[in-house]
Amino acid sequence: MDSLRLGTYTFSSRLILGTGKFSSTSAMIKAVRASGTQLVTVALRRFNREQAEDDLFGPLSEIEGLTLMPNTSGAATAKEAIKAAHIARELSGSPFIKVEIHPNPHHLMPDPIETWEACKILAAEGFIVMPYIPADPVLAKRLEEVGCSSVMPLGSAIGSGQGLSTAEMVKIIIRESSVPVIVDAGLRSPSEACAAMEMGCEAVLVNSAVAVARDPAAMALAFAKAVEAGFEARNAGLMPRSGSAVATSPLTSFLGATR
Ligand SMILES: CC(=O)[C@@H](O)[C@H](O)COP(=O)(O)O
């Protein structure tokens, strides 16, 4: 399987996991291990060496081959996101930053203007910038132009489990993009992750669907398999769609054989 390239890094897994909302740190760690993911996103406040029960950095750092991508969730402006990114790099040593700027806690939609502003500055500072964005092809292109390593359009609202409601816009982003397109947020089931990969996404980012599953580790593995299946199906070449039936065996030959 080809590798996912993000900045100077390559990953064989195309499933990125979020680490919030799990019932316990051990449930999260089991899910991360089961999924085989090599890249996880962690909220800045979970880098907390002083309070062991709140700290995810320590336990995640023990997993071999895992790269951490701190995120700026909680930031409502570019200024706050940039400050969070600087602290996160200091604490984690990771060059990755998931820029997540949502000023309204009721819908958590990303602010496109503040996101662009923050990404432009952070990319110039050498971060591997991964912005969480509305499914807007114009914004996606603008972010690519300022040096983002990927664009991460939402499938639907964070934590909503409404799936790929932005599919048609994501397809346009994929068609226009020269950087990896990663669907981030809103996925509920592995089949949706598979569909995103078949559509042309280079990876998917999932958190809630795994974290709130009855068995998070089993769900993480199911997502990993679905992502791989979708990627392999796309590479194998999906058949074209037809508006009408196309017989599998031509009926004329069948009638001919019975005479
Ligand atoms: C942790 C994280 O980054 C989430 O905010 C992300 O956007 C995933 O969304 P879901 O929880 O809907 O999968």
Coordinates of N, CA, C and O and ligand atoms in Angstrom, one line a residue, residues 18 21 41 71 98 100 132 157-159 184-187 205-208, ligand 1:
G18 N -8.7 10.7 16.8 CA -8.8 11.8 17.8 C -8.7 11.0 19.2 O -9.1 9.9 19.3
K21 N -12.9 12.3 24.5 CA -14.2 11.7 24.7 C -14.2 10.3 25.1 O -15.2 9.7 25.3
T41 N -4.5 13.0 17.0 CA -4.5 14.4 17.4 C -4.9 14.5 18.9 O -5.7 13.7 19.4
N71 N -3.7 19.7 18.6 CA -4.7 20.5 17.9 C -5.0 21.8 18.7 O -4.8 21.8 19.9
K98 N -2.8 20.6 14.1 CA -4.1 20.6 13.5 C -4.8 22.0 13.9 O -5.0 22.2 15.1
E100 N -7.6 24.2 14.4 CA -9.1 24.1 14.6 C -9.5 25.3 15.3 O -9.2 25.5 16.5
Y132 N -8.5 22.1 9.8 CA -9.9 21.6 9.9 C -10.8 22.7 9.3 O -10.8 23.9 9.8
A157 N -21.0 18.1 11.1 CA -20.6 18.8 12.3 C -19.8 17.8 13.3 O -20.2 16.6 13.4
I158 N -18.8 18.3 14.0 CA -18.1 17.5 14.9 C -19.0 16.8 15.9 O -19.9 17.4 16.5
G159 N -18.8 15.5 16.0 CA -19.5 14.7 17.0 C -20.9 14.4 16.7 O -21.7 13.9 17.5
D184 N -12.5 15.1 8.0 CA -12.3 15.2 9.4 C -13.7 15.6 10.0 O -14.2 16.7 9.7
A185 N -14.2 14.8 10.9 CA -15.4 15.1 11.7 C -16.7 14.6 11.1 O -17.0 14.7 9.9
G186 N -17.6 14.1 12.0 CA -18.9 13.8 11.6 C -19.2 12.3 11.2 O -20.3 11.9 11.1
L187 N -18.1 11.6 11.0 CA -18.3 10.2 10.6 C -18.8 9.3 11.7 O -18.4 9.5 12.9
L205 N -10.1 11.3 9.5 CA -9.9 11.5 10.9 C -11.2 11.3 11.6 O -12.2 11.8 11.3
V206 N -11.1 10.4 12.6 CA -12.3 10.0 13.4 C -12.0 10.1 14.9 O -10.9 9.7 15.3
N207 N -13.0 10.5 15.6 CA -12.8 10.5 17.1 C -14.1 10.0 17.7 O -14.1 8.9 18.2
S208 N -15.2 10.7 17.7 CA -16.4 10.4 18.5 C -16.9 8.9 18.2 O -17.2 8.2 19.1
Ligands
LIG1 C1 -10.5 15.5 18.1 C2 -10.8 16.1 16.8 O1 -10.0 16.5 16.1 C3 -12.3 16.2 16.5 O2 -12.6 17.5 16.8 C4 -12.4 15.8 15.1 O3 -12.8 16.9 14.3 C5 -13.2 14.6 14.9 O4 -14.6 14.8 14.8 P1 -15.6 13.5 15.2 O5 -15.5 13.5 16.7 O6 -16.9 13.9 14.7 O7 -15.0 12.3 14.6

